[in-house]
Short mmCIF file of C-alpha atoms and ligand atoms in Angstrom, two decimals:
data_model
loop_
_atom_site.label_atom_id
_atom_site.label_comp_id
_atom_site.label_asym_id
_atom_site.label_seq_id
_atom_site.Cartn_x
_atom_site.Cartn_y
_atom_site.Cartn_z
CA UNK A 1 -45.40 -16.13 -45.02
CA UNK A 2 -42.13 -15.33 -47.08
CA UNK A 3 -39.28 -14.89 -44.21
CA UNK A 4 -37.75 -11.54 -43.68
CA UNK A 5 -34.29 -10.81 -44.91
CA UNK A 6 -31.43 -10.96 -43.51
CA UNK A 7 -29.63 -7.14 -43.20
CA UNK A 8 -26.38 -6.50 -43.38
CA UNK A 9 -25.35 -3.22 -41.87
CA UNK A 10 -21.80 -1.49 -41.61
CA UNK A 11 -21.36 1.76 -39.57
CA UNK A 12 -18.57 3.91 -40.18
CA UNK A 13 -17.70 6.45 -37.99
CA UNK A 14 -15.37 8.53 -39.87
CA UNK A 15 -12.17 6.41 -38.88
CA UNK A 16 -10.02 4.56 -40.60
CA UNK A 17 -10.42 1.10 -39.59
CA UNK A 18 -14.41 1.25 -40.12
CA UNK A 19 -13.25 2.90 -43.53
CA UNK A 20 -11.25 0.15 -44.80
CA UNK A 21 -13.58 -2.52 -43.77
CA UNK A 22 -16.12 -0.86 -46.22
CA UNK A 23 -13.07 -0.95 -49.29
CA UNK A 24 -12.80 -4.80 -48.39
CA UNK A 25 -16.54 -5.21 -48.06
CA UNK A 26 -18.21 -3.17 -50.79
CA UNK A 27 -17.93 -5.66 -53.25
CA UNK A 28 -18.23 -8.79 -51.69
CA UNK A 29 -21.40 -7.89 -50.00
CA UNK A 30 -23.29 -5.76 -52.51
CA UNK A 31 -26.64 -5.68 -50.34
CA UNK A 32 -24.27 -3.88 -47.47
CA UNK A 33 -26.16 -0.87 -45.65
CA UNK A 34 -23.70 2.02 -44.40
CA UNK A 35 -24.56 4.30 -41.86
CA UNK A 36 -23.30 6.82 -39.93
CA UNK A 37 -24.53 8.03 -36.22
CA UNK A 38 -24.44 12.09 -36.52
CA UNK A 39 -24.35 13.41 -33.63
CA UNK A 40 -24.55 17.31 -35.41
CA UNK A 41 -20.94 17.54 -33.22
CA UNK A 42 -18.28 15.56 -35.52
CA UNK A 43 -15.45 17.38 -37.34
CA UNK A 44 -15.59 19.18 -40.74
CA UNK A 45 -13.23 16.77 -41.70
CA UNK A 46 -15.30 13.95 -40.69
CA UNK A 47 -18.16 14.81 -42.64
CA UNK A 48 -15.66 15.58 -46.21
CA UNK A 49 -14.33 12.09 -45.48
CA UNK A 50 -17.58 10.37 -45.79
CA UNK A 51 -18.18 12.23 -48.80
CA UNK A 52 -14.70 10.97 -50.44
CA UNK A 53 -16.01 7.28 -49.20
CA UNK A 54 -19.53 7.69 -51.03
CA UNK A 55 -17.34 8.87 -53.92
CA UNK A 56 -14.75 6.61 -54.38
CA UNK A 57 -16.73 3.19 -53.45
CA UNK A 58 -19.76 4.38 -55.50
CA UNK A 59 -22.23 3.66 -51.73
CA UNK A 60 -25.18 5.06 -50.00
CA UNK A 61 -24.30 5.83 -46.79
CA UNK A 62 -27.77 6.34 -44.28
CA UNK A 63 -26.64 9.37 -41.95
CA UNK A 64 -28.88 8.14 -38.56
CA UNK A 65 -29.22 11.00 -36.20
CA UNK A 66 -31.39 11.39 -32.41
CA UNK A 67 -33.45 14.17 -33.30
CA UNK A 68 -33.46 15.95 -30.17
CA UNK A 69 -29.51 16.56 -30.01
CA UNK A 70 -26.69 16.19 -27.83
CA UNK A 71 -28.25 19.66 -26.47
CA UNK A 72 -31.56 18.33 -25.52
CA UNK A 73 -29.80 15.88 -23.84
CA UNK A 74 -27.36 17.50 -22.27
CA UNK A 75 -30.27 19.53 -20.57
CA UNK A 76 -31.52 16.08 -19.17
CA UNK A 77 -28.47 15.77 -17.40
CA UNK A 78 -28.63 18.89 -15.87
CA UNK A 79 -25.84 20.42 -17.71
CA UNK A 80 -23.65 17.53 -16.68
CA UNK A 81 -20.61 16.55 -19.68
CA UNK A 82 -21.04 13.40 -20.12
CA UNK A 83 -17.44 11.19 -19.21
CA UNK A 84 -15.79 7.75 -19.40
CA UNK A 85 -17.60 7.17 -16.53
CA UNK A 86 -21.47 8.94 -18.00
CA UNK A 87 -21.62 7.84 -21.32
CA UNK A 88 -24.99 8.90 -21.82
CA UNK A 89 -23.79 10.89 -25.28
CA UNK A 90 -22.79 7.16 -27.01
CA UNK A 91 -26.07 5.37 -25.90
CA UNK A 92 -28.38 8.34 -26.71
CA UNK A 93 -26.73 9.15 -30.06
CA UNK A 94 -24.85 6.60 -31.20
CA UNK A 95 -26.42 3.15 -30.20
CA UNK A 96 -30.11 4.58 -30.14
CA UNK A 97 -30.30 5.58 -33.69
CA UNK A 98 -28.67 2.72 -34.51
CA UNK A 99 -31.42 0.14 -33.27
CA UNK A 100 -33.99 2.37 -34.20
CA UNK A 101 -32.67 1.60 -37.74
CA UNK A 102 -32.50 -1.83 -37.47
CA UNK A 103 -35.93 -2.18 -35.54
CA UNK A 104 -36.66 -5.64 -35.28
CA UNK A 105 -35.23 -7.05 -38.25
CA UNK A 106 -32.57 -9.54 -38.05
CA UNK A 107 -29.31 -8.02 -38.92
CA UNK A 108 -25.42 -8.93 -39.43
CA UNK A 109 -23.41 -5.84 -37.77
CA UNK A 110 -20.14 -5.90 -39.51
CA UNK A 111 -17.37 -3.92 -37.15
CA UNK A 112 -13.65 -3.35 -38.18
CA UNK A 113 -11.77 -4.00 -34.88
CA UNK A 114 -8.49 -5.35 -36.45
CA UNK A 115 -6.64 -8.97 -35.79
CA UNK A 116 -3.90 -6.81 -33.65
CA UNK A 117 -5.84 -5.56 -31.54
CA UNK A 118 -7.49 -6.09 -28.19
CA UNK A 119 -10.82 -3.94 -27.97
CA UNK A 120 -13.89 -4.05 -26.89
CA UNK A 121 -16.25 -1.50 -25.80
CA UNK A 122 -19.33 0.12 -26.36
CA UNK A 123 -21.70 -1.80 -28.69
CA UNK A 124 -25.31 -2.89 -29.75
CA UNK A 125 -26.54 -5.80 -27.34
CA UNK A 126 -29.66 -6.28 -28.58
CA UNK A 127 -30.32 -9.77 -29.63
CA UNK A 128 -31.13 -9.66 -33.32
CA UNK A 129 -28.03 -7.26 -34.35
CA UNK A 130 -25.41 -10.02 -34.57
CA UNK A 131 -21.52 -8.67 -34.48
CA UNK A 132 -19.07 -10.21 -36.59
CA UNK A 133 -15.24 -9.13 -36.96
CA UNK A 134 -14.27 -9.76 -40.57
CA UNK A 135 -10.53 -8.39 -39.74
CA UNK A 136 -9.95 -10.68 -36.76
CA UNK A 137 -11.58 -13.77 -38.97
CA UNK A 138 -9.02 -13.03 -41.89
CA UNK A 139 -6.03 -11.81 -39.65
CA UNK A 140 -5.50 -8.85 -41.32
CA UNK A 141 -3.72 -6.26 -38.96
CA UNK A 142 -2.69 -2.40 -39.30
CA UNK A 143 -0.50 -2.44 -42.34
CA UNK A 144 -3.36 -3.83 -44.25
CA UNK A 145 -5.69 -1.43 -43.04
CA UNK A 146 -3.70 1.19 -44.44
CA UNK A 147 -2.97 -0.64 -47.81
CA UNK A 148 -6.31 -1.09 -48.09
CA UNK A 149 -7.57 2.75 -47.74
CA UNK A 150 -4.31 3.79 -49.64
CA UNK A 151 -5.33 1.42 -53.09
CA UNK A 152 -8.57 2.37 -52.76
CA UNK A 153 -7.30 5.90 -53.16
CA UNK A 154 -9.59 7.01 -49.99
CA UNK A 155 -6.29 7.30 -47.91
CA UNK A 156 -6.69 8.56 -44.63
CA UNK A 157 -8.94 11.12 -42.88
CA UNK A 158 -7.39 14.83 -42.98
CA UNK A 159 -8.14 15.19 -38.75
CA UNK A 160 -5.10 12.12 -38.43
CA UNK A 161 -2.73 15.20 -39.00
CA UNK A 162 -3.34 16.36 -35.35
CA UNK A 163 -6.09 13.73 -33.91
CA UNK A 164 -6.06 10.02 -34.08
CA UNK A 165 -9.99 9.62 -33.43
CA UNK A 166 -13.06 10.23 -35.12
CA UNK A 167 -16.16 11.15 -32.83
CA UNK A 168 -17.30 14.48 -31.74
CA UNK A 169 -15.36 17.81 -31.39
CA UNK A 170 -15.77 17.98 -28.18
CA UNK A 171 -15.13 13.93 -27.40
CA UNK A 172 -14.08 13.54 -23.47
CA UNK A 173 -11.23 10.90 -24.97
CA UNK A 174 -8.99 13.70 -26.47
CA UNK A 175 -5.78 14.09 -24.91
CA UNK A 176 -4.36 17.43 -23.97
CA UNK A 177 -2.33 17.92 -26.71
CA UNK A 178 -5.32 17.27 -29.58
CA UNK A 179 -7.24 19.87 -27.21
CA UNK A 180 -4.79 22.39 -27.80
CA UNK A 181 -4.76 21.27 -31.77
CA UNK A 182 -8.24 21.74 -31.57
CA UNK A 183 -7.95 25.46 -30.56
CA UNK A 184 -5.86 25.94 -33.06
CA UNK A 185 -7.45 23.66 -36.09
CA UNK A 186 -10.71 24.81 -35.53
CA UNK A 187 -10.94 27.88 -32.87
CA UNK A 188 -15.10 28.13 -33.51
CA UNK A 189 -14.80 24.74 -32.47
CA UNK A 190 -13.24 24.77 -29.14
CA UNK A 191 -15.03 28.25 -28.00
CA UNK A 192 -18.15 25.81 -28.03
CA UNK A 193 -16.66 22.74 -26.42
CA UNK A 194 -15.35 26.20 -23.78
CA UNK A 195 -19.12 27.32 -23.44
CA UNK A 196 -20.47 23.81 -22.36
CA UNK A 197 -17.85 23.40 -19.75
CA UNK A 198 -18.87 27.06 -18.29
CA UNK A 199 -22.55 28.15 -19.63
CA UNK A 200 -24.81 27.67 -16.85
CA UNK A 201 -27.44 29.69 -15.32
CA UNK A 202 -25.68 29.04 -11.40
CA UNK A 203 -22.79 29.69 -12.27
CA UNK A 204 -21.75 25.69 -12.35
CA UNK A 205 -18.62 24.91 -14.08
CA UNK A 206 -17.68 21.83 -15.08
CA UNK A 207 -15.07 20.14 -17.08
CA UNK A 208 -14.29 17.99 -20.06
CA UNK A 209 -10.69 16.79 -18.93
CA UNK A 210 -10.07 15.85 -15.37
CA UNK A 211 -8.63 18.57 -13.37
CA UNK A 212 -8.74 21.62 -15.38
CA UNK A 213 -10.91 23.79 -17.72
CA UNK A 214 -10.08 24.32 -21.50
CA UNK A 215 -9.21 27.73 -20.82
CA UNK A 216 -6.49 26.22 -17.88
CA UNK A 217 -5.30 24.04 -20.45
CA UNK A 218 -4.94 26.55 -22.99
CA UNK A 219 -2.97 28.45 -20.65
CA UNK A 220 -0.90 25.38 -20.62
CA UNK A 221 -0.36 24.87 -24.58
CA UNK A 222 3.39 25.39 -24.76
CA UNK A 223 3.71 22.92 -21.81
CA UNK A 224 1.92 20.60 -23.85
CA UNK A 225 3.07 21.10 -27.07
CA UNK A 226 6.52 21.04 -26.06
CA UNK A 227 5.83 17.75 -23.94
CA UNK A 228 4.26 15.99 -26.66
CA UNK A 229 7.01 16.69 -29.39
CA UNK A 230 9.67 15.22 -26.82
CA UNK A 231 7.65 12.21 -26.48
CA UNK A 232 7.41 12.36 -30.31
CA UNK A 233 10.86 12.75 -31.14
CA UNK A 234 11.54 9.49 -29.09
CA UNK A 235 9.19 7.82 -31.00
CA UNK A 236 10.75 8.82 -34.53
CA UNK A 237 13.82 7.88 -33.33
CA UNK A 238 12.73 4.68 -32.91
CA UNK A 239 10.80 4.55 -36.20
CA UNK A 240 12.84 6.95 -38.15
CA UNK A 241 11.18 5.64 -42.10
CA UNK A 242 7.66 5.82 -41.15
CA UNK A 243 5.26 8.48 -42.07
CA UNK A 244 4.44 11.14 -39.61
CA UNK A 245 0.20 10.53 -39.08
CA UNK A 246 1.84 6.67 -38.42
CA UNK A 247 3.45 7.80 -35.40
CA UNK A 248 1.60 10.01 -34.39
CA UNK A 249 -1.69 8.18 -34.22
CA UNK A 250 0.20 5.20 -32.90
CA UNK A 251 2.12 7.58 -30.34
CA UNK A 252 -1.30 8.96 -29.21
CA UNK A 253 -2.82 5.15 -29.36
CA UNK A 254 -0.37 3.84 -26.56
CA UNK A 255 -1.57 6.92 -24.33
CA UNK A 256 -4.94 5.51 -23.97
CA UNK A 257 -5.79 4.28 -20.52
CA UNK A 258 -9.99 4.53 -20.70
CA UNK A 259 -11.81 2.12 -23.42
CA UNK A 260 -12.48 3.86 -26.48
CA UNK A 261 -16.00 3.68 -28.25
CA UNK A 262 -16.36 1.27 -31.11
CA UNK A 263 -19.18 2.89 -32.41
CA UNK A 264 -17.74 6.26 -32.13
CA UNK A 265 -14.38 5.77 -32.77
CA UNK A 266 -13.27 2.69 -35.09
S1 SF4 B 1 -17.47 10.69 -29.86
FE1 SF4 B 1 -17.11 10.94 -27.66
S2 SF4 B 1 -18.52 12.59 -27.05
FE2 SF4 B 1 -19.23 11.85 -29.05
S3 SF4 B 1 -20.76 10.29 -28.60
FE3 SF4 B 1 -18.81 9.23 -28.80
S4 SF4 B 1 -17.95 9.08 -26.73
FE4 SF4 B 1 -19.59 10.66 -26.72
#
């Protein structure tokens, strides 16, 4: 019996890093398979970056989705967001469809966590999806991530004005401030992420950020803003010749204390 190929499988999730693994891979690896977990909830932006991907590296890119929805789901858990702590959104509509498309073939997951950094997180542990790290094998850090997406034209996704993550609207790993620049980015946007937190039959409420409701935090937006740009200013000072998404996205990097999700967010 002839054995069964080898696959070789890249997911991007809308990000940067994931992005620039696919300029550095497209060529070498012509067999690659992209994909991309939908979850229905991502960005605009998210979806016109693939798009400018597909054009510009001339790939297929396999859009894998859970068919019931984060809704259905969400129903399961009785209304309840998931958190840090209830990650049931990632498993159910990010890892799922992901080993549903691999099935039982033997594949080579290819995953763009970079040489400077420390992450692990969320991932496929099924036995026949095998990780490697092609940016920790070759050392390349940050400033060739970005060299890479800037020759390759792609650049970098529109959201890094006022987010630094990819993932859904509504991801529990926002900080305040990209809350309050999702009210005003995309108001439709964060009236939905509003009527999960509140929309249940008893009268529940619950909440996506510890502590408060969107609406609280809204209240709150000057505070924010106004607490974020002094934080920002001290970081300019410090960098004063870098570009602006730079900071920022490293700025809102260094205020991460839960892991992020490498299938969501890389
Ligand atoms: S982006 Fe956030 S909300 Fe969406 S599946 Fe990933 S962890 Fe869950």
């Amino acid at each position: 019996m002839a054995e069964r190929k080898v696959r070789h499988i890249l997911g991007l999730s809308g990000g940067k890093d994931s992005t620039a693994l696919a300029v550095l891979l497209h060529r070498e690896i012509p067999e690659m398979e992209y994909f991309f977990c939908d979850t229905h909830k991502e960005l605009p932006e998210t979806y016109e970056y693939l798009d400018r991907i597909k054009a510009r590296l001339g790939i297929e890119i396999h859009y894998l989705s859970d068919k019931r929805g984060f809704d259905h789901w969400l129903a399961i858990h009785d209304g309840l967001l998931p958190s840090p702590q209830m990650r049931w959104c990632t498993v159910k509509m990010k890892i799922k469809p992901l080993e549903d498309f691999v099935g039982d073939d033997q594949a080579v997951s290819y995953i763009g966590i970079r040489a400077d950094e420390n992450r692990e997180g969320y991932i496929s542990t099924k036995p026949n999806i095998k990780p490697v790290f092609p940016f920790k094998e070759r050392g390349l850090v940050k400033a060739d991530i970005i060299r890479l997406l800037e020759d390759s034209g792609i650049g970098l996704p529109d959201y890094y004005r006022w987010r630094s993550r990819s993932g859904c609207f509504f991801c529990f790993f926002q900080r305040k401030y990209e809350w309050v620049m999702l009210a005003q980015e995309h108001p439709d946007l964060f009236q939905k992420a509003v009527e999960y937190e509140s929309n249940h039959a008893d009268g529940r409420t619950y909440t996506w950020t510890d502590g408060e409701s969107l609406l609280q935090l809204l209240e709150r937006k000057d505070e924010i803003i106004a607490h974020h740009e002094k934080l920002m200013a001290k970081e300019r000072k410090a960098s004063p010749n870098r570009p602006l998404n730079e900071v920022l996205e490293e700025f809102l990097e260094q205020q991460d204390h839960e892991l992020p999700c490498l299938v969501c967010h890389l």
